[in-house]
Coordinates of C-alpha atoms in Angstrom, one line a residue:
X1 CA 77.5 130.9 7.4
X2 CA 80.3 132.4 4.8
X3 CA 83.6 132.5 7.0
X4 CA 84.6 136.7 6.4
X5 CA 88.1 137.3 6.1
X6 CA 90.1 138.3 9.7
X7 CA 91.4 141.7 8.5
X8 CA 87.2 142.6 8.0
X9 CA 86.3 141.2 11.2
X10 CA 89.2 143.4 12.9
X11 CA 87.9 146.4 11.2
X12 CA 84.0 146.1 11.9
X13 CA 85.3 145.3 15.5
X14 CA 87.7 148.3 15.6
X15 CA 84.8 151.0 14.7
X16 CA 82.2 149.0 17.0
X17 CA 85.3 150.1 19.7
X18 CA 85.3 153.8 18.5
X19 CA 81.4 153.8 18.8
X20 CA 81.3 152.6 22.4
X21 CA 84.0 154.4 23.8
X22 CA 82.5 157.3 22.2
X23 CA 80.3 157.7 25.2
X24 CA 83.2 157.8 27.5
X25 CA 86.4 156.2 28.1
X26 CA 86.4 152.5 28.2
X27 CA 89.6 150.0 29.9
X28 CA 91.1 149.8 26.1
X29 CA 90.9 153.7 25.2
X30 CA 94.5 154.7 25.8
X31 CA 96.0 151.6 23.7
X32 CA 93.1 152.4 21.2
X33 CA 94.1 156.1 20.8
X34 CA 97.7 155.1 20.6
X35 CA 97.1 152.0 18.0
X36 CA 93.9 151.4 16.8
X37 CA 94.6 148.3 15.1
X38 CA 96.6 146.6 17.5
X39 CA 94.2 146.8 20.1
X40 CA 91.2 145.7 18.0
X41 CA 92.8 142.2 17.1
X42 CA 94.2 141.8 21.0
X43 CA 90.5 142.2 22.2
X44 CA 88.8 140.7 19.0
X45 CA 91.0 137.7 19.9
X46 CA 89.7 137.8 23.8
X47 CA 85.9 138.0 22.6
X48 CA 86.3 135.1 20.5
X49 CA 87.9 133.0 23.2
X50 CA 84.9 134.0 25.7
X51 CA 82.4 133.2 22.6
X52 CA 84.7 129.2 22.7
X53 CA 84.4 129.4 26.2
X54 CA 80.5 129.0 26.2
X55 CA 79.5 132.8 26.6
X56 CA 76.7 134.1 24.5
X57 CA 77.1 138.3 25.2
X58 CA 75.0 138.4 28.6
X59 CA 77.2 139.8 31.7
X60 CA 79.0 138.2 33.9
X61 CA 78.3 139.3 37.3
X62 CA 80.7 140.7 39.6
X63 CA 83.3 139.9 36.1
X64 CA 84.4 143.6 36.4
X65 CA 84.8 146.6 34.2
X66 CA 86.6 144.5 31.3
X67 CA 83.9 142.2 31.0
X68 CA 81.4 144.4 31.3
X69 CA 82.5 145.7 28.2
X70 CA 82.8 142.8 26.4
X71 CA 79.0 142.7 27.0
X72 CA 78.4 146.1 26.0
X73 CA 80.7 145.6 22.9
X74 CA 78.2 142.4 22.2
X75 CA 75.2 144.2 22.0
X76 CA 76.2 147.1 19.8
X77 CA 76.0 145.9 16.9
X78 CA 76.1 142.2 14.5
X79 CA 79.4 141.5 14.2
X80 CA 80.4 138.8 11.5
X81 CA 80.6 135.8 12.6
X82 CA 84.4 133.8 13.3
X83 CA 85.1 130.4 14.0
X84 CA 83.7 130.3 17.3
X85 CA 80.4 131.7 16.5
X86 CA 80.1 129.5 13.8
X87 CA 80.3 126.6 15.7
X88 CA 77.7 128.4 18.1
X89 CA 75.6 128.5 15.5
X90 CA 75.8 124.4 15.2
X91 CA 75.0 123.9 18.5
X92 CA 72.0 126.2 18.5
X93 CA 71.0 124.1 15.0
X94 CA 71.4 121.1 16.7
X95 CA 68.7 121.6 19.3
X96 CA 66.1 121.6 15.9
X97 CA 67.7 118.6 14.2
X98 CA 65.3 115.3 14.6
X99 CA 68.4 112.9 14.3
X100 CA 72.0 113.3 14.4
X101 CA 73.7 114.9 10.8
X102 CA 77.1 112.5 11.8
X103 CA 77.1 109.0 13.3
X104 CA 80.5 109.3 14.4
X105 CA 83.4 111.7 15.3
X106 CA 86.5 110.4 16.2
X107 CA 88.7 113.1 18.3
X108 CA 92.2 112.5 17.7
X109 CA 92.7 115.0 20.9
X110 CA 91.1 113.8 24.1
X111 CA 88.0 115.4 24.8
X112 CA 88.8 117.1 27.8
X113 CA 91.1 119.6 25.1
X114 CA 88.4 121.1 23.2
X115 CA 87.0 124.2 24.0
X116 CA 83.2 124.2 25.9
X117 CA 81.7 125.6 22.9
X118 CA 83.0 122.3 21.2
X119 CA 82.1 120.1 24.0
X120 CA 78.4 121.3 24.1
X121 CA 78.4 120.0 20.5
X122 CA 79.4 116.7 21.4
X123 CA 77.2 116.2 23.9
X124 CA 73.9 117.7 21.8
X125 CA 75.1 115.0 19.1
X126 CA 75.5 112.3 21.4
X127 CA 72.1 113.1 22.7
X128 CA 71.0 112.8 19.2
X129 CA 72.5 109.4 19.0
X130 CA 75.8 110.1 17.3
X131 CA 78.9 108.7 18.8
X132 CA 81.7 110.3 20.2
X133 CA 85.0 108.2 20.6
X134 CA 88.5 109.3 21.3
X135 CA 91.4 107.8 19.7
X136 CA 93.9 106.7 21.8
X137 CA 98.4 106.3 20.8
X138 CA 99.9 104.0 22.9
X139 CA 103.4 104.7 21.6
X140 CA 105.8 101.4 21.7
X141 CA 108.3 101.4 24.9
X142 CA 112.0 102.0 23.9
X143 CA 112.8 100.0 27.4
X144 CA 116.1 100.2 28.2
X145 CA 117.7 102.3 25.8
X146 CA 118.8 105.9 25.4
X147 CA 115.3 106.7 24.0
X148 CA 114.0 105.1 26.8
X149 CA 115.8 107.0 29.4
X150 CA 115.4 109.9 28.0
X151 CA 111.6 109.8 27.7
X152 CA 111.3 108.8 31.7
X153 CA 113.5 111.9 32.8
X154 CA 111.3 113.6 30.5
X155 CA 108.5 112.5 32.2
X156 CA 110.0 113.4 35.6
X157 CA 110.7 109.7 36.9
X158 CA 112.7 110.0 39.7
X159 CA 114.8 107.2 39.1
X160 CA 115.4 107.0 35.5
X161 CA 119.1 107.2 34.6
X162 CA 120.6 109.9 33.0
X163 CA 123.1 107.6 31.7
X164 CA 123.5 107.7 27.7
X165 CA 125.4 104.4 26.3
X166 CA 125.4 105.4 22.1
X167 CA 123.0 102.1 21.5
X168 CA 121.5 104.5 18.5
X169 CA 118.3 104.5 19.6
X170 CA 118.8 108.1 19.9
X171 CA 121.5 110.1 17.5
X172 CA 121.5 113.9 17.7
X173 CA 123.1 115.4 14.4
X174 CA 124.9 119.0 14.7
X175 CA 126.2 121.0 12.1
X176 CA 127.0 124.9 10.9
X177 CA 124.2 124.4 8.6
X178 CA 121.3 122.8 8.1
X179 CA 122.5 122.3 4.3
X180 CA 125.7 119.9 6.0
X181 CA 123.0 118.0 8.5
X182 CA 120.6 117.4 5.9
X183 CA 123.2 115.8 3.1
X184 CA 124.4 113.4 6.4
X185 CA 121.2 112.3 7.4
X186 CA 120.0 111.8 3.9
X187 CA 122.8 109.2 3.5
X188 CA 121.7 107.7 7.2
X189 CA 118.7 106.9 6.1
X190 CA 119.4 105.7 3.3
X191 CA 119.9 102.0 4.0
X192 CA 117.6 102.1 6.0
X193 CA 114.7 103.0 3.8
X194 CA 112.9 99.5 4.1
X195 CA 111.7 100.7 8.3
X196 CA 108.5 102.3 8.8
X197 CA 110.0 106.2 9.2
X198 CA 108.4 109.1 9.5
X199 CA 110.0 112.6 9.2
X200 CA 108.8 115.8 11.7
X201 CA 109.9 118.9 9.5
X202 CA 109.9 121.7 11.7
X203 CA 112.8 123.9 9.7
X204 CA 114.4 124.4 6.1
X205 CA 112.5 121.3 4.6
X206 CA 114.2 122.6 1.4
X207 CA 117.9 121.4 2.4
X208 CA 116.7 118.4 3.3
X209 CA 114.4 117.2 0.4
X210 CA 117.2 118.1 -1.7
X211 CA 119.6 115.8 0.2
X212 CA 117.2 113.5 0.2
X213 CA 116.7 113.6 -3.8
X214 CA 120.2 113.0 -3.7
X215 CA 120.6 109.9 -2.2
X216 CA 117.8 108.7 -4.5
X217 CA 115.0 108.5 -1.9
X218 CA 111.7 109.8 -2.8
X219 CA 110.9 113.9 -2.7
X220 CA 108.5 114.6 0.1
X221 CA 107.3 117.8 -1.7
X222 CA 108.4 121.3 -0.5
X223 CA 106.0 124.6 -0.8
X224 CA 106.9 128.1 -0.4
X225 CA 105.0 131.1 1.3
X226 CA 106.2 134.2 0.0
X227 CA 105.2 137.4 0.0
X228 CA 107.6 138.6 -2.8
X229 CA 105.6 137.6 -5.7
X230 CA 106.1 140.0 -8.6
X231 CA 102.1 140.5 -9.0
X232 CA 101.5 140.6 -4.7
X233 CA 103.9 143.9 -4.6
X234 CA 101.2 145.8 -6.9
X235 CA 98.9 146.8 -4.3
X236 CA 101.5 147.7 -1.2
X237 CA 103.7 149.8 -4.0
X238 CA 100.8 151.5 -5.0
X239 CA 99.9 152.6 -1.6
X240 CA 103.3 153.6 -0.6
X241 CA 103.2 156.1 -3.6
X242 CA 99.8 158.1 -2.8
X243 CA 102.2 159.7 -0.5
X244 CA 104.9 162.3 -0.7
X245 CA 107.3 162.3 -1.0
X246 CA 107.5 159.4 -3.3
X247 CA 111.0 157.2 -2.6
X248 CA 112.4 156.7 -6.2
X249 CA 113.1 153.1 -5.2
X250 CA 109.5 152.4 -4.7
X251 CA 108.7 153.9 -8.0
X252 CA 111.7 152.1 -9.6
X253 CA 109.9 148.7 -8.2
X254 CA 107.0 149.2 -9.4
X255 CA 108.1 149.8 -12.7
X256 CA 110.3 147.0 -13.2
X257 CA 107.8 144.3 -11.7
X258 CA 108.0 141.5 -14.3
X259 CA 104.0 141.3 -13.6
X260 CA 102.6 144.6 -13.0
X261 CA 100.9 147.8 -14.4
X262 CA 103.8 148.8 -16.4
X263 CA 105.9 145.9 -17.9
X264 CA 106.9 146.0 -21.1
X265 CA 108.5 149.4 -23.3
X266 CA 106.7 151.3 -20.7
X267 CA 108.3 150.3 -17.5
X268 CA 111.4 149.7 -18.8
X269 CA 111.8 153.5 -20.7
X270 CA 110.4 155.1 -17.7
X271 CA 113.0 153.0 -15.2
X272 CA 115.7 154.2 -17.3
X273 CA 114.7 157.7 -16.8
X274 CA 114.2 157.3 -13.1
X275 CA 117.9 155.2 -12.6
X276 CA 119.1 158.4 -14.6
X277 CA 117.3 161.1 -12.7
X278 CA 115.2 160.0 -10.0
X279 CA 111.9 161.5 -9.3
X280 CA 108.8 162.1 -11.8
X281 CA 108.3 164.6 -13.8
X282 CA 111.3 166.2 -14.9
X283 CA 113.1 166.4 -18.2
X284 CA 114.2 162.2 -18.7
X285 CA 110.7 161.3 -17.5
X286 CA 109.2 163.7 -20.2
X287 CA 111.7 162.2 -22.6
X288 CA 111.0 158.5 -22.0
X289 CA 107.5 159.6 -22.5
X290 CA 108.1 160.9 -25.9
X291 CA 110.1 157.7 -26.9
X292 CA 107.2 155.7 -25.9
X293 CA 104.3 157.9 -27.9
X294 CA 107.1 157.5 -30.8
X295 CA 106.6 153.5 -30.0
X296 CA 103.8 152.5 -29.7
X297 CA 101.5 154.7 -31.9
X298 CA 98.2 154.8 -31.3
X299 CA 98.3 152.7 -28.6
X300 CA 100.7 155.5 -26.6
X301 CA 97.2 157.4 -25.5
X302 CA 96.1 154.6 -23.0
X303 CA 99.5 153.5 -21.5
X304 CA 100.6 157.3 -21.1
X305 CA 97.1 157.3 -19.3
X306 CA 98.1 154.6 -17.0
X307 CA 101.0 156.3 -16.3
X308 CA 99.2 159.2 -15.3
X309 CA 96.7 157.6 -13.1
X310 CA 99.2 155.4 -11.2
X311 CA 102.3 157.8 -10.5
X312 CA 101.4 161.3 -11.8
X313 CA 98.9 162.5 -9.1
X314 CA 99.4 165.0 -6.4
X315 CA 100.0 162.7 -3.5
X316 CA 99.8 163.5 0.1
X317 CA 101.9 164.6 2.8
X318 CA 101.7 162.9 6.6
X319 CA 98.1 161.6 6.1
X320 CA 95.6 160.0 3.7
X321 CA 92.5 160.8 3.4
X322 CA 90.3 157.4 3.6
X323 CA 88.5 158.0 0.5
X324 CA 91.6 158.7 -1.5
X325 CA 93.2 155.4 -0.5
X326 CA 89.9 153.3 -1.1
X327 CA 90.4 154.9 -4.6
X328 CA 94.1 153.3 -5.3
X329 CA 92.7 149.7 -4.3
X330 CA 89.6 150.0 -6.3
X331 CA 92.4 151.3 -8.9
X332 CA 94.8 147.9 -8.6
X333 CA 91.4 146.0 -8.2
X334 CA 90.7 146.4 -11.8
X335 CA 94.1 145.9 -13.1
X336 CA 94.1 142.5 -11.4
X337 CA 90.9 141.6 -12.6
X338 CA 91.3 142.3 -16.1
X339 CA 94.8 140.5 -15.7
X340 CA 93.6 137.3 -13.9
X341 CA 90.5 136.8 -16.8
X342 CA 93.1 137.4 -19.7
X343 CA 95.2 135.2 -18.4
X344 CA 92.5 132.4 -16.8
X345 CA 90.8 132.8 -20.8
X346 CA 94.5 132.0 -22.0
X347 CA 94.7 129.1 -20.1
X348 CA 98.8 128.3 -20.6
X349 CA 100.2 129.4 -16.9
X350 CA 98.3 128.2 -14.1
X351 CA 100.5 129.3 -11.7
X352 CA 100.2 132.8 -12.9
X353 CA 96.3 132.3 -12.5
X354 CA 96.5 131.4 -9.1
X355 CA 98.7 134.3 -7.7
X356 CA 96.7 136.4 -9.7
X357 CA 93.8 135.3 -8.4
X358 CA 95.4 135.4 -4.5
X359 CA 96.8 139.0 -5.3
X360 CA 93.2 139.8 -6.4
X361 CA 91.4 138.5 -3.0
X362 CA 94.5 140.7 -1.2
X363 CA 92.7 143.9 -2.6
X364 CA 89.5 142.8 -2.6
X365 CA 90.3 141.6 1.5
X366 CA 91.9 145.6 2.0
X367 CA 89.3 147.0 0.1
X368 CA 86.5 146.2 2.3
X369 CA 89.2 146.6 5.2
X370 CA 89.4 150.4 4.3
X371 CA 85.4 150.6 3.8
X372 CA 85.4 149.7 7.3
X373 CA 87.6 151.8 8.8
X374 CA 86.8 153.8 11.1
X375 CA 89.4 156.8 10.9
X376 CA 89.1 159.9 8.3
X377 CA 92.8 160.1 7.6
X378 CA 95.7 157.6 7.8
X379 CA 99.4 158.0 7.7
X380 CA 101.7 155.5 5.8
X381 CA 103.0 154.0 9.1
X382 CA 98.7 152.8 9.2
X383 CA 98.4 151.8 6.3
X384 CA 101.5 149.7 6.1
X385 CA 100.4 148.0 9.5
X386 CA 96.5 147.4 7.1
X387 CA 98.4 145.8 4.7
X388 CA 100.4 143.4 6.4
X389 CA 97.8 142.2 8.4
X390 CA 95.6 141.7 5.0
X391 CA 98.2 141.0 2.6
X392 CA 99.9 137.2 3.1
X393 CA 102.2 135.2 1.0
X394 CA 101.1 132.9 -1.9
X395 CA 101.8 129.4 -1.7
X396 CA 103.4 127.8 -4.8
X397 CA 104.6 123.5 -4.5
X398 CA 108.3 124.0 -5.5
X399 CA 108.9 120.2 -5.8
X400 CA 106.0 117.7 -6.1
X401 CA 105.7 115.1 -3.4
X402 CA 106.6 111.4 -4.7
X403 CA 105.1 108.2 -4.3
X404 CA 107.3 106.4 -1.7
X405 CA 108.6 109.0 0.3
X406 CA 108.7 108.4 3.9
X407 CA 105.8 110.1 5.9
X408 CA 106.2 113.9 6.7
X409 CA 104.3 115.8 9.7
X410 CA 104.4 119.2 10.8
X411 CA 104.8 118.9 14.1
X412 CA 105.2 116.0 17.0
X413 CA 101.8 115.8 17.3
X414 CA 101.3 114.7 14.0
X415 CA 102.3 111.5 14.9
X416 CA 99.0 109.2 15.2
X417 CA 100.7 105.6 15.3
X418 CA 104.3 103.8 15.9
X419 CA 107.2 104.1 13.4
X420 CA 109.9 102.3 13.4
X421 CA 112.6 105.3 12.8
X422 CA 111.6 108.8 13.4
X423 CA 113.1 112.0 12.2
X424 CA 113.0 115.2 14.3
X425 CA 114.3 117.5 11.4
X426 CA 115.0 120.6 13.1
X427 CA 113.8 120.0 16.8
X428 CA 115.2 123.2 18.0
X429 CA 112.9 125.4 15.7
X430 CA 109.5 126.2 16.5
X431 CA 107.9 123.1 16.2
X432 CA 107.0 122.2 19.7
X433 CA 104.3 124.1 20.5
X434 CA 104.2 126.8 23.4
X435 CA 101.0 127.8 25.4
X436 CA 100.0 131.5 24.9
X437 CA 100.2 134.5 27.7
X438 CA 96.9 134.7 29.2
X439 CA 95.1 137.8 29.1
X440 CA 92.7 136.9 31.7
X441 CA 92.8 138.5 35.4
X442 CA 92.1 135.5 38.1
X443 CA 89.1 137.9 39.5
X444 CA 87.9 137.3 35.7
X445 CA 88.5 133.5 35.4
X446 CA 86.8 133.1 39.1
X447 CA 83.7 134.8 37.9
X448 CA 83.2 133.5 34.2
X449 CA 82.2 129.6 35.6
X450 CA 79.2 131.0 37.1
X451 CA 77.8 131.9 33.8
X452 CA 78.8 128.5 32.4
X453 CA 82.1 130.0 30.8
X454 CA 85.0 128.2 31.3
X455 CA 88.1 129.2 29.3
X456 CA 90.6 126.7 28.3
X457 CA 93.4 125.9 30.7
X458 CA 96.5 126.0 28.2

């Protein structure tokens, strides 16, 4: 089935909340009256880990009032489908399939890992005749070495020294920057670029490809997530204005965005009137007007139009209605549609295509977020909380990866077979991972086996 974007998802779950609790208070009701959002993803996240657990919406008995209301929840209504039901929907396919689709999956994590929802499917497939296999990483020992001894303590061996003797199997670098420690390692490795290496970058992996660049080793490519692009700011500006009173730095943003509604003569006479005067309306915003109806002619009717529509309306004070808000997404919508086809028609910026084309799947993504939602009116602190959760940066490659370069992971567990040199770049960021809090009472996690549920032990 079509995966459905998580910010829908949340908001189809959200009103299925309002409708149940509707006919009296549920377990969630206070944190839902309080923050409606919040609470939707925390228990869409729990429903989905049941659903990967091997539960199919029947109730668990003697699970209590929580999951009694998962099971409530489950029957009020289709709900579309996430990652966990899709796979559901495998395994029920796979009961109907005459011979295995795969004759082979190779699980780089041992088996025992996978959620039961994922297990079933292995062992329908294997019935089927595929096989399963596991892949195993026998990493090389260090013996006795600083590496070694550092691994067995790790491991909690009683006896294994703590001494450390500098043999350079193991060298920690320190510095006040990551800038200095990247230009040192880059000229550690080097001479040694003939080894088998393999880099873990887990921090600023723009200092060190630089460095690296420098030394004359080979770029391992560096992207960037941002949520600052130019065209991405359209649709959060635009929503901070519907309401009043409008800050004259938002307006002032939205006026000088080098891609957005108003760039060009417009933006930059009406900016000037609002760094001279702030606010709309008054005697330099009517002036700037006149300059640009002097301008541009003919063509003054539709821009001044524009104007109009975007920043000239009566907004609101404290809350939203629903409706009105729909009405400035469907509003940027449009702009970035007729933006991303004349552009994609032009054909000489690709990159501006692309985060055109991701700021237009933003609105589209909020859009059907707001046709969900189930409150009348919303305040700006709602809205902004809407946003971030649909709204995410665009990814842009700001230096290509080269042929040559030494191998790069994301994290430790990237690392499938032995090297001879590894690189930890950053190993105190977040790059080892953590378990999550479980949300689960024991009285829940005794009962759920019973029904052939079995949540994952993280």
């Amino acid at each position: 089935t079509p995966a459905t974007s998580d910010a829908v998802r949340v908001q189809r779950w959200s009103r299925r909340l309002g409708e149940v609790q509707a006919a009296g208070p549920r377990f969630y009701s206070a944190s839902y009256g309080i923050d409606p959002l919040g609470t939707s993803t925390a228990l869409l996240d729990m429903r989905d880990e049941l659903v990967a657990a091997g539960w199919n919406g029947e109730r668990i008995e003697s699970g209590g009032e929580r999951l009694d209301t998962f099971a409530e929840l489950e029957v009020a209504g289709e709900l579309p489908a996430g990652t966990a039901d899709r796979v559901r929907l495998v395994e029920r396919e796979l009961t109907q399939a005459p011979s295995p689709p795969l004759e082979e999956i190779r699980l780089a994590d041992p088996r025992v890992l996978w959620s039961r929802r994922w297990q079933d499917v292995f062992v329908r497939l294997e019935a089927l005749g595929a096989r399963i296999t596991e892949a195993s990483v026998e990493p090389p020992s260090p013996g006795d070495t600083d590496l070694g001894r550092i691994q067995r303590r790790l491991l909690g061996e009683a006896d294994a020294s703590p001494r450390l003797e500098g043999d350079g199997s193991l060298v920690l670098l320190r510095g006040e920057t990551s800038w200095e420690v990247s230009r040192a390692l880059a000229a550690m490795l080097r001479p040694l670029a003939s080894l088998r290496a393999a880099i873990v970058r887990g921090g600023d992996v723009r200092a060190l490809d630089d460095a690296l660049v420098e030394q004359g080793l080979a770029s391992e490519g560096v992207t960037s997530d941002s949520l600052w692009r130019p065209v991405t700011q359209v649709l959060p500006l635009a929503l901070e204005l519907a309401f009043e009173p409008r800050d004259p730095y938002r307006v002032l943003e939205l006026l000088t965005l080098p891609v957005g509604p108003f760039d060009g003569l417009v933006g930059r006479e009406l900016a000037g009137a609002v760094a001279g005067s702030p606010g709309i309306g008054g005697p330099q915003w009517e002036a700037a007007k006149d300059v640009v109806r002097e301008r541009l002619g003919d063509g003054a009717t539709s821009a001044l139009a524009r104007v109009a529509e975007w920043l000239e309306f009566a907004g609101h004070h404290t809350v939203a209605p629903r409706a009105a808000l729909l009405e400035v997404v469907s509003r940027v919508r449009t702009w970035l549609q007729g933006r991303f086809t004349f552009e994609r028609e032009k054909g000489e910026n690709p990159a501006r295509v692309a985060t055109l084309g991701a700021a237009l799947g933003q609105a589209q993504g909020l859009h059907d977020a707001f046709a969900h939602e189930v409150r009348a009116e919303l305040d700006l602190v709602a809205v902004r909380l809407l946003v971030e959760q649909v709204t995410g940066g665009v990814r842009f490659d700001l230096s290509p990866e080269r042929t040559g370069r030494l191998d790069p992971v994301d994290t430790p567990a990237g690392l499938r077979v032995a090297r001879d040199l590894v690189v930890w770049w950053h190993c105190v960021s977040d790059t080892a991972w953590r378990p999550p809090a479980r949300p689960w009472r024991g009285a829940e996690i005794d009962a759920l086996p019973a029904a052939g549920v079995y949540i994952t032990d993280p």
